[in-house]
XYZ file of C-alpha atoms in Angstrom:
655
model
C 4.746 19.513 9.406
C 7.253 17.109 9.993
C 8.727 17.365 6.381
C 9.501 13.901 6.403
C 5.888 13.153 5.936
C 5.840 14.858 2.590
C 9.282 13.945 1.520
C 9.306 12.606 -2.403
C 10.236 9.115 -1.046
C 7.387 9.404 1.144
C 4.705 10.384 -1.598
C 6.414 8.074 -3.799
C 6.243 4.912 -1.865
C 2.869 5.917 -1.281
C 1.896 5.913 -4.450
C 3.639 2.914 -5.639
C 1.602 1.092 -3.095
C -1.429 2.963 -3.305
C -1.883 1.856 -7.063
C -4.066 -1.202 -8.426
C -1.743 -1.111 -11.673
C 0.932 -3.386 -11.852
C 4.553 -0.634 -11.257
C 8.019 -1.977 -11.954
C 11.601 -1.249 -12.118
C 14.453 -3.602 -14.087
C 18.027 -3.458 -14.070
C 19.399 -3.104 -17.514
C 19.390 -7.143 -17.431
C 15.612 -6.195 -17.263
C 16.104 -8.232 -13.683
C 13.595 -7.045 -10.855
C 14.982 -4.563 -8.632
C 12.009 -3.115 -7.118
C 7.927 -3.908 -7.723
C 4.444 -2.786 -5.601
C 2.094 -4.449 -4.262
C -0.227 -4.278 -7.094
C 2.490 -7.063 -9.008
C 3.650 -9.126 -6.079
C -0.121 -9.867 -5.572
C -0.422 -10.481 -9.480
C 2.334 -12.541 -8.846
C 0.810 -14.115 -6.165
C 4.497 -13.181 -3.688
C 4.038 -12.367 0.138
C 7.849 -10.633 -0.457
C 9.342 -8.339 -3.057
C 12.902 -11.076 -2.375
C 10.763 -13.427 -4.361
C 10.851 -11.276 -6.886
C 13.644 -9.434 -7.422
C 16.522 -10.584 -9.737
C 14.329 -12.241 -11.757
C 13.665 -11.940 -15.270
C 10.077 -12.465 -17.191
C 11.826 -15.539 -18.307
C 10.636 -16.832 -14.702
C 7.214 -15.944 -14.960
C 5.789 -15.687 -18.460
C 5.798 -18.326 -21.405
C 9.352 -18.085 -23.745
C 7.266 -16.306 -26.854
C 6.156 -13.158 -24.570
C 8.875 -12.962 -22.011
C 10.587 -12.597 -25.403
C 8.320 -9.876 -26.395
C 9.027 -8.189 -23.511
C 12.639 -8.124 -23.464
C 13.301 -7.357 -27.253
C 11.013 -3.846 -25.751
C 12.584 -3.226 -23.057
C 16.632 -3.619 -24.955
C 15.214 -0.870 -27.576
C 14.586 1.316 -25.087
C 18.273 1.163 -23.245
C 19.538 1.043 -26.676
C 17.139 4.294 -28.303
C 15.948 5.939 -24.770
C 12.552 6.296 -27.034
C 9.614 5.629 -24.367
C 7.038 2.226 -25.360
C 3.416 3.355 -24.557
C 0.353 2.467 -24.094
C 0.543 -1.272 -25.190
C -1.462 -3.958 -25.508
C 0.199 -6.941 -24.473
C -0.694 -10.429 -24.209
C 0.452 -11.931 -21.208
C 0.804 -15.746 -20.810
C 1.780 -16.887 -17.414
C 3.872 -19.627 -16.838
C 0.760 -20.934 -14.120
C -1.313 -21.273 -17.579
C -2.886 -17.556 -16.527
C -3.852 -15.478 -19.455
C -4.663 -11.680 -19.272
C -4.328 -8.873 -21.131
C -2.536 -5.493 -20.003
C -1.765 -2.081 -21.524
C 1.927 -1.243 -20.732
C 4.114 1.835 -20.882
C 8.258 1.474 -19.903
C 10.767 4.020 -19.651
C 14.095 4.307 -19.546
C 15.448 4.530 -16.348
C 18.273 7.108 -15.624
C 20.649 8.035 -12.520
C 21.627 11.815 -11.571
C 23.669 12.302 -14.418
C 20.880 11.462 -16.932
C 22.844 7.639 -18.471
C 20.150 4.752 -18.733
C 20.947 2.228 -16.082
C 17.582 0.240 -16.816
C 14.281 0.569 -17.308
C 10.655 1.037 -15.122
C 6.604 0.015 -16.486
C 3.321 0.337 -15.657
C 0.416 -2.768 -16.332
C -3.188 -2.456 -17.087
C -5.249 -5.371 -16.772
C -7.416 -4.434 -20.003
C -8.541 -8.324 -19.580
C -12.338 -8.175 -19.465
C -12.200 -4.812 -21.793
C -10.532 -6.804 -24.184
C -12.740 -9.253 -23.844
C -16.104 -7.294 -23.922
C -14.691 -5.339 -27.389
C -14.308 -9.473 -28.538
C -17.418 -10.388 -27.711
C -18.281 -6.634 -28.986
C -16.834 -7.904 -32.737
C -18.586 -11.379 -32.555
C -21.655 -9.561 -32.087
C -21.112 -6.914 -34.653
C -19.928 -10.027 -37.576
C -23.249 -12.207 -36.187
C -25.118 -9.032 -36.951
C -23.696 -8.516 -40.397
C -24.496 -11.913 -41.265
C -28.333 -11.494 -40.077
C -27.962 -7.968 -42.543
C -26.401 -9.707 -45.234
C -28.882 -12.536 -45.192
C -31.640 -10.768 -45.030
C -30.512 -7.985 -47.937
C -30.644 -5.098 -45.253
C -28.926 -2.423 -45.178
C -27.122 -0.574 -42.632
C -26.299 2.849 -42.033
C -24.783 5.545 -38.737
C -25.038 8.984 -39.055
C -22.701 11.061 -37.200
C -25.118 13.850 -37.095
C -22.615 17.065 -35.586
C -19.071 15.548 -38.404
C -22.129 15.361 -41.326
C -19.591 11.167 -41.666
C -22.323 8.779 -42.763
C -21.386 4.820 -42.585
C -22.849 2.333 -45.694
C -23.233 -0.597 -45.097
C -21.720 -3.539 -47.864
C -25.618 -4.184 -48.359
C -26.582 -0.713 -48.926
C -24.041 -0.542 -51.191
C -24.774 -3.279 -52.835
C -28.382 -2.587 -53.148
C -27.816 0.344 -55.091
C -24.941 -1.843 -57.424
C -21.873 -1.228 -55.546
C -19.389 -2.908 -54.328
C -17.975 -2.065 -50.882
C -15.034 -0.746 -51.984
C -16.928 2.425 -52.575
C -15.828 5.998 -51.342
C -19.066 6.744 -49.493
C -18.994 8.288 -46.095
C -21.270 10.686 -45.607
C -24.254 12.580 -45.281
C -24.336 13.644 -48.694
C -24.174 10.720 -50.147
C -27.157 9.594 -50.046
C -28.468 13.374 -50.667
C -26.714 13.074 -54.305
C -28.295 10.016 -55.396
C -31.975 11.316 -54.523
C -33.707 10.533 -57.733
C -34.858 14.790 -58.124
C -38.958 14.598 -57.930
C -37.547 12.380 -53.859
C -35.679 14.964 -52.610
C -37.855 17.890 -51.362
C -40.371 14.948 -49.739
C -37.233 12.421 -48.657
C -35.853 15.695 -47.360
C -39.762 17.176 -45.581
C -39.629 13.668 -43.443
C -36.178 13.691 -41.865
C -36.550 17.133 -40.759
C -39.852 16.522 -39.424
C -38.729 14.052 -37.664
C -35.324 15.720 -36.315
C -37.975 18.546 -34.928
C -39.983 15.471 -33.176
C -43.484 16.095 -35.610
C -42.767 12.368 -36.494
C -42.721 10.093 -34.062
C -40.921 7.439 -36.288
C -38.249 7.610 -38.788
C -39.353 6.124 -42.309
C -39.378 6.931 -45.189
C -39.644 5.805 -49.167
C -37.789 7.438 -51.216
C -35.261 6.374 -54.881
C -32.073 6.837 -54.783
C -30.505 6.395 -58.460
C -28.243 2.245 -59.187
C -24.955 2.365 -60.910
C -26.455 1.523 -64.684
C -28.535 4.484 -63.949
C -31.742 2.948 -63.589
C -33.562 4.302 -59.635
C -34.730 1.838 -56.821
C -37.442 1.997 -54.023
C -36.038 2.016 -50.951
C -37.776 1.626 -47.759
C -35.877 3.155 -44.782
C -36.574 3.510 -41.490
C -34.218 5.093 -38.889
C -33.470 6.444 -34.402
C -31.953 9.996 -33.843
C -30.416 9.923 -30.574
C -29.374 13.064 -28.360
C -26.997 13.638 -25.790
C -27.013 14.767 -22.412
C -28.514 18.109 -23.842
C -30.874 16.730 -26.306
C -28.722 17.737 -29.041
C -28.915 15.220 -31.923
C -25.602 13.319 -32.068
C -26.598 10.144 -33.601
C -28.778 8.668 -36.721
C -29.321 4.879 -37.374
C -31.219 2.815 -39.159
C -31.714 0.423 -41.883
C -32.120 0.267 -45.868
C -35.030 -2.515 -47.785
C -34.765 -2.247 -51.037
C -38.675 -2.207 -52.138
C -38.542 -2.141 -55.903
C -40.293 -5.584 -56.351
C -42.789 -5.091 -53.677
C -43.774 -1.471 -55.201
C -43.743 -2.861 -59.169
C -45.954 -5.993 -57.801
C -48.110 -3.282 -55.020
C -48.192 -1.009 -59.099
C -49.658 -4.074 -61.266
C -52.087 -5.079 -58.509
C -53.881 -2.167 -58.794
C -53.554 -2.157 -62.789
C -55.093 -5.784 -62.617
C -57.618 -4.010 -60.501
C -58.908 -0.888 -63.327
C -58.558 -4.028 -65.750
C -60.619 -6.217 -63.950
C -63.100 -4.000 -64.771
C -62.777 -3.590 -67.995
C -63.272 -7.487 -68.143
C -66.256 -6.683 -67.488
C -67.107 -6.069 -70.697
C -64.488 -7.307 -72.845
C -63.569 -11.276 -71.477
C -60.634 -12.764 -73.516
C -62.187 -15.470 -73.083
C -64.170 -16.270 -75.833
C -67.614 -16.052 -74.785
C -71.079 -17.024 -76.578
C -74.282 -17.625 -77.090
C -75.952 -19.671 -79.526
C -79.793 -21.207 -80.826
C -80.280 -23.967 -81.455
C -79.737 -23.223 -85.634
C -76.373 -22.815 -84.282
C -76.777 -18.378 -85.186
C -74.347 -16.625 -82.954
C -77.079 -14.801 -80.225
C -73.914 -13.232 -78.248
C -70.574 -13.487 -79.092
C -67.874 -11.469 -77.620
C -64.558 -9.676 -79.621
C -62.139 -13.291 -78.448
C -64.228 -15.110 -80.447
C -64.571 -13.323 -83.646
C -60.742 -12.067 -83.679
C -60.647 -16.858 -83.677
C -62.797 -16.492 -86.359
C -61.465 -14.257 -88.087
C -64.495 -12.305 -88.541
C -65.885 -8.712 -87.144
C -68.541 -8.398 -84.190
C -70.703 -7.653 -86.158
C -70.473 -9.915 -88.575
C -69.962 -13.156 -86.399
C -73.654 -12.080 -84.480
C -77.403 -12.094 -85.298
C -77.362 -8.123 -84.129
C -75.261 -7.678 -87.456
C -75.415 -7.069 -90.266
C -75.393 -11.675 -90.609
C -72.713 -12.281 -93.149
C -71.838 -15.126 -91.764
C -73.371 -18.382 -92.537
C -73.684 -20.603 -89.849
C -72.575 -23.468 -91.237
C -69.207 -22.171 -91.374
C -68.992 -22.263 -88.310
C -71.723 -25.645 -87.081
C -72.724 -26.230 -83.890
C -70.163 -28.396 -81.477
C -72.156 -31.620 -81.000
C -71.802 -30.821 -76.611
C -73.458 -27.578 -77.078
C -76.173 -29.193 -79.445
C -76.063 -31.811 -76.171
C -77.093 -28.763 -73.728
C -79.653 -27.488 -76.115
C -81.589 -30.128 -76.785
C -81.569 -32.309 -73.001
C -81.173 -28.429 -71.235
C -77.873 -29.912 -68.880
C -74.805 -28.725 -68.930
C -71.708 -30.240 -69.902
C -67.683 -29.443 -69.709
C -65.252 -29.921 -72.058
C -62.305 -30.632 -70.050
C -59.735 -30.278 -73.736
C -61.111 -29.572 -76.802
C -58.522 -29.192 -79.879
C -59.136 -26.011 -81.758
C -57.997 -23.883 -85.046
C -57.917 -20.713 -84.948
C -57.958 -17.881 -88.105
C -53.817 -17.802 -88.689
C -54.018 -21.738 -88.849
C -52.862 -22.402 -85.308
C -53.937 -25.436 -83.678
C -55.183 -25.115 -79.902
C -56.767 -26.464 -77.356
C -59.913 -25.136 -75.302
C -61.218 -25.210 -71.703
C -65.074 -25.232 -72.173
C -68.493 -24.855 -70.133
C -71.848 -25.267 -72.024
C -74.365 -24.313 -69.472
C -78.052 -24.110 -71.075
C -78.988 -20.175 -72.099
C -82.766 -18.875 -72.637
C -83.161 -15.485 -74.830
C -85.504 -14.082 -73.933
C -86.285 -12.511 -77.031
C -86.376 -16.093 -78.691
C -87.880 -17.390 -76.119
C -85.944 -20.568 -77.197
C -83.138 -22.509 -75.345
C -79.943 -22.216 -76.386
C -76.196 -23.052 -75.191
C -73.657 -20.900 -73.267
C -70.251 -21.444 -73.790
C -67.012 -19.865 -71.859
C -63.739 -21.346 -73.267
C -60.797 -21.005 -71.777
C -57.306 -20.850 -73.908
C -55.622 -23.747 -72.252
C -52.161 -24.000 -74.493
C -50.046 -22.380 -72.796
C -51.187 -23.493 -69.308
C -50.167 -27.319 -71.173
C -47.212 -26.541 -71.957
C -46.008 -25.105 -68.702
C -47.439 -28.011 -67.254
C -44.868 -30.318 -69.548
C -42.600 -27.057 -68.869
C -43.029 -27.826 -64.537
C -42.884 -32.005 -65.053
C -39.626 -30.810 -66.652
C -37.905 -28.820 -63.999
C -39.023 -30.872 -61.680
C -36.542 -33.775 -63.678
C -33.922 -31.108 -63.883
C -34.598 -30.149 -59.731
C -34.594 -33.885 -58.923
C -31.248 -34.488 -60.507
C -29.724 -30.849 -59.014
C -31.091 -32.161 -55.876
C -28.864 -35.179 -56.451
C -25.567 -33.559 -57.159
C -25.740 -31.601 -54.445
C -26.145 -34.145 -51.960
C -23.321 -35.316 -53.660
C -21.740 -31.935 -53.454
C -22.588 -32.007 -49.792
C -20.730 -35.508 -49.301
C -17.490 -34.123 -50.795
C -17.819 -30.900 -48.478
C -17.855 -33.172 -45.246
C -15.328 -35.456 -46.245
C -13.267 -31.854 -47.045
C -13.746 -30.689 -44.087
C -12.901 -34.047 -42.613
C -9.508 -34.600 -44.522
C -8.886 -30.760 -44.074
C -9.098 -30.284 -40.073
C -7.281 -33.895 -39.578
C -4.213 -33.421 -42.056
C -3.977 -29.490 -40.805
C -3.174 -31.257 -37.143
C -0.898 -33.344 -38.037
C 1.640 -30.162 -38.118
C -0.302 -28.608 -34.636
C 0.429 -31.887 -32.691
C 3.827 -32.169 -34.187
C 5.175 -28.107 -33.140
C 3.685 -29.078 -30.004
C 5.448 -31.722 -28.952
C 8.291 -30.127 -30.036
C 7.994 -27.216 -27.929
C 7.679 -28.917 -24.775
C 10.893 -30.999 -25.847
C 12.456 -27.700 -26.252
C 11.406 -26.562 -22.916
C 13.201 -28.837 -21.554
C 15.844 -29.160 -23.410
C 16.855 -25.043 -22.601
C 16.363 -25.696 -18.983
C 18.987 -28.636 -19.303
C 21.308 -26.619 -22.345
C 21.362 -29.456 -24.979
C 22.068 -27.469 -27.048
C 21.441 -29.661 -29.201
C 18.464 -31.488 -29.376
C 17.116 -27.899 -29.150
C 18.267 -26.859 -32.763
C 16.916 -29.992 -33.258
C 14.201 -29.390 -32.462
C 13.916 -26.100 -34.055
C 14.834 -28.321 -37.439
C 11.460 -30.556 -37.089
C 9.349 -27.438 -35.766
C 10.739 -25.407 -39.318
C 9.600 -28.405 -40.724
C 6.462 -29.033 -39.639
C 5.247 -25.094 -40.256
C 6.797 -25.330 -43.661
C 4.450 -28.532 -43.985
C 1.372 -26.762 -42.993
C 2.299 -23.396 -45.049
C 2.258 -26.350 -48.458
C -1.087 -28.079 -47.090
C -2.734 -23.888 -46.629
C -1.391 -23.168 -49.644
C -2.539 -26.365 -51.923
C -6.176 -25.981 -50.221
C -6.341 -22.392 -51.746
C -5.321 -23.537 -54.621
C -7.710 -26.967 -54.560
C -10.945 -24.192 -53.282
C -10.205 -22.509 -56.368
C -11.068 -24.789 -58.886
C -15.034 -25.321 -58.425
C -14.746 -22.834 -60.890
C -13.769 -22.016 -64.555
C -11.209 -18.936 -64.492
C -11.589 -18.478 -68.333
C -13.904 -18.411 -71.362
C -13.884 -22.483 -72.854
C -11.447 -22.002 -75.831
C -10.838 -24.130 -79.217
C -7.245 -26.071 -77.558
C -4.574 -26.864 -79.829
C -2.911 -29.457 -77.491
C -0.335 -30.721 -79.003
C 1.067 -26.914 -78.422
C -0.322 -26.680 -75.361
C 1.448 -29.500 -74.357
C 4.759 -28.504 -76.036
C 4.653 -25.325 -74.238
C 4.505 -26.975 -70.850
C 7.071 -29.317 -71.763
C 9.101 -26.389 -72.214
C 8.440 -24.905 -68.470
C 8.963 -27.893 -67.419
C 12.674 -28.742 -68.657
C 14.074 -28.210 -64.911
C 12.520 -31.191 -63.702
C 12.845 -33.613 -66.422
C 16.826 -32.981 -66.799
C 17.069 -33.538 -62.849
C 15.153 -36.776 -63.099
C 16.669 -37.339 -66.605
C 13.657 -38.362 -68.297
C 11.725 -37.821 -71.433
C 8.568 -36.280 -72.387
C 6.882 -38.243 -75.466
C 3.933 -36.259 -77.017
C 1.825 -37.795 -79.314
C 1.496 -35.390 -83.418
C -2.110 -36.107 -83.076
C -3.492 -35.348 -79.904
C -7.129 -34.408 -80.678
C -7.834 -30.722 -79.664
C -10.691 -29.888 -77.204
C -13.244 -27.470 -75.605
C -12.215 -26.212 -72.456
C -10.560 -23.968 -69.613
C -6.732 -23.038 -71.331
C -5.668 -22.270 -68.210
C -7.391 -25.518 -65.872
C -6.081 -27.292 -69.172
C -1.725 -26.116 -68.230
C -2.554 -27.395 -64.132
C -3.808 -30.904 -65.152
C -1.306 -31.929 -67.629
C 1.390 -30.034 -65.397
C 0.300 -32.126 -62.320
C -0.248 -35.343 -64.114
C 3.216 -34.819 -65.431
C 5.233 -33.462 -62.361
C 3.845 -36.918 -60.688
C 4.956 -38.760 -63.029
C 8.535 -36.901 -63.039
C 7.884 -37.641 -59.168
C 7.020 -41.106 -59.115
C 7.402 -43.057 -62.259
C 11.210 -42.405 -63.179
C 12.370 -45.179 -61.449
C 15.557 -45.033 -63.674
C 17.346 -42.510 -65.316
C 16.260 -42.788 -68.929
C 12.278 -42.979 -68.362
C 9.955 -42.182 -70.863
C 6.799 -39.845 -69.831
C 3.941 -40.691 -72.320
C 1.369 -38.413 -73.524
C -2.022 -39.324 -75.683
C -4.434 -38.646 -76.701
C -8.077 -40.594 -78.352
C -11.247 -39.901 -79.617
C -13.755 -41.829 -77.228
C -16.845 -42.959 -76.653
C -19.381 -41.116 -78.847
C -19.063 -36.833 -77.704
C -16.410 -37.620 -75.651
C -11.956 -37.314 -75.970
C -9.922 -38.665 -73.998
C -6.023 -37.571 -73.409
C -3.417 -39.996 -70.990
C -0.090 -39.459 -69.337
C 1.665 -42.756 -69.032
C 4.727 -43.897 -67.285
C 7.350 -46.404 -66.006
C 6.899 -46.600 -62.273
C 6.688 -49.414 -60.004
C 2.447 -48.684 -60.427
C -0.408 -48.773 -57.970
C -2.139 -51.845 -56.649
C -6.064 -51.121 -57.683
C -7.381 -51.328 -53.704
C -5.209 -47.432 -54.304
C -6.773 -46.904 -57.692
C -9.612 -44.500 -56.471
C -8.177 -43.418 -53.593
C -5.635 -41.910 -54.971
C -7.847 -38.769 -56.407
C -9.016 -38.063 -52.587
C -7.163 -35.020 -50.771
C -4.038 -34.907 -48.782
C -4.021 -38.998 -50.182
C -0.486 -39.848 -51.192
C 0.755 -44.083 -51.293
C 4.110 -42.632 -50.614
C 5.222 -40.510 -47.862
C 8.458 -39.674 -47.684
C 8.139 -38.003 -51.292
C 7.492 -34.153 -51.265
C 4.369 -32.937 -51.751
C 0.914 -32.619 -49.985
C -1.256 -34.799 -51.654
C -3.254 -31.780 -53.556
C -2.488 -32.667 -56.920
C -4.580 -36.105 -58.558
C -7.423 -34.091 -55.885
C -7.444 -30.958 -58.227
C -7.314 -33.175 -61.669
C -10.472 -34.915 -60.895
C -12.356 -31.599 -59.801
C -11.110 -29.603 -63.147
C -12.004 -33.127 -65.033
C -15.456 -32.680 -62.527
C -16.300 -29.229 -63.563
C -15.446 -29.595 -67.080
C -18.161 -32.371 -67.384
C -15.663 -34.929 -67.604
C -13.635 -37.416 -64.970
C -10.164 -38.304 -64.754
C -8.679 -42.196 -62.938
C -6.234 -44.471 -63.479
C -4.635 -47.850 -64.432
C -1.851 -49.029 -63.690
C -0.945 -53.054 -62.280
C 2.046 -53.396 -59.376
C 5.294 -52.746 -61.765
C 4.068 -52.212 -64.765
C 3.985 -48.415 -64.131
C 0.935 -45.911 -64.390
C -1.475 -44.350 -66.992
C -3.747 -41.452 -65.707
C -6.394 -40.878 -68.160
C -8.967 -37.989 -68.686
C -11.907 -37.369 -70.047
C -13.837 -33.914 -71.513
C -16.759 -33.667 -73.876
C -16.017 -33.687 -77.561
C -14.733 -31.011 -78.079
C -17.102 -30.683 -81.965
C -20.248 -31.190 -79.466
C -19.154 -27.957 -77.807
C -18.846 -25.793 -80.927
C -21.798 -26.878 -82.183
C -23.890 -26.075 -78.379
C -23.252 -22.733 -78.480
C -26.660 -21.972 -77.333
C -26.767 -24.186 -73.938
C -26.388 -22.639 -70.803
C -23.744 -23.411 -68.843
C -23.312 -24.535 -65.387
C -21.004 -21.760 -64.241
C -21.946 -18.072 -65.214
C -19.954 -15.477 -66.307
C -16.587 -16.506 -64.210
C -14.382 -14.163 -62.627
C -11.250 -13.536 -64.658
C -8.804 -15.432 -62.227
C -4.824 -16.322 -62.957
C -4.492 -19.521 -61.954
C -1.709 -19.907 -59.770
C 1.268 -23.155 -61.562
C 2.667 -24.876 -59.033
C 5.172 -27.749 -58.753
C 4.347 -29.558 -55.722
C 3.827 -33.124 -56.299
C 1.129 -35.355 -55.314
């Protein structure tokens, strides 16, 4: 045996050159000192000389190269290896890969750390597959949410169980409910349903049932019980042992309620044959009641025996004379329908009946009679009127929805446009930064970095303002009666620094009318309007900002904030209330402030606008429903029900 053939160096070289993973060694300056064939193939080099002496910065884009360098410096300083780190590789030739990397310190015979070495395995396909799986899972979760279907996943050997948010929501719980075992499900079972539910589950596990389907009751958070239809499938391992069961829950409480109501309705229908709720009568030509039902007797306010000829006959016929239609049927033998006829019952209530009158021959009398079936349609007529009114309200709601949809489209367009600008700036200066770094122009590098930083800061402001604007779609606290003078005095104290810096004064009218609104939203409105006036409406030291109010048209109260700034041309007076719209782009702010003002006014049932002429300052107006009407209409349904108690963020960023 040739010892050279099995020397450690021979074995190491064979291993390095045979493994499909990239293996590399680096000195303390992170320069490549040896690589295997797999690494050369990835780099696209034919010979190690094309790689040796170079660093990651020669192959990867700067963010990734800097991250790799930082990892290796940490290893050199601490001697701690880096194990199984998922890394993102952005190559300078445009390639993008995901690799699983481990790195260790490289030591000499004396134990000194003289460099690093590592192994990287390409896991791009796995990462993409996991991303695809995650996307598929999201789609499944969206579908389950839309269908209100709860998902459960039971690991049989460990008894651990996953319950989806929809599952928990069916029982009145939030996603944070700490359910993680099979016992949580069994604990919620209705005591009367436990034996049957468990028997079905056991029969399915034993193979006595082809599929698992069970209906049972689970305890709701409010203490009631909900009927649940559960379906699932059991999975086994190679030895045939159950390892996992996945299924869905569907709340069928309403379905069972309807089913039980239908069953009860069938029973009632059999009884209706004898006790029809409609008024039924057969009368002869003398007006006597040959036949009557209890509904008719009740409507007339007499007993059934008193009303009919088969009873005592104590009720004289002239008390309930024949209707002209009944008389016509008896005389002519032809039927007639009365679609709507007035009727006053025994309690004096005015009702409307729909009656069918047909001839009827009573064998016992050998005479023609009138058979009448009358249906009380008073409620139906009222319902028709309500439906008509509902249709009108639905039409109004549809118009409002269309307006909201157009507003959403404009919002999306504006957001995409204004958020894109900082990204374009960053991308442009990153390219310049790379060139300046290569040329060693450090002054230009610092300038580019500063511009990139400014762009990212602006994007952060845009995003924060967008988050604030998105919250305006709801009232954050219950509307209340607000002393506007006191509110503005408090706000004046909060804005003392801004007023002093602008050398401006804030005058608050002492006779401001109160309003009935969300206090937090009103603070946001006037903070935005006043700071907007400070930033744009105080061109000279000593400028005065006026806040006043008045009772507007009937049912309306108005407030204004007036400045002495350069004014706003008519063609821009509506535009400035749009999202991200600014007339002076050299000032701070993102253009969200006035959009917030308009949105808050809208959700309160009011509006916002500006009156101004160039060179004559600007007056910003806010109108709200009159507070006195709000106090007198407490029973009127609100458009926003049970708003969450959320503290609205305060901001000094300007329009």
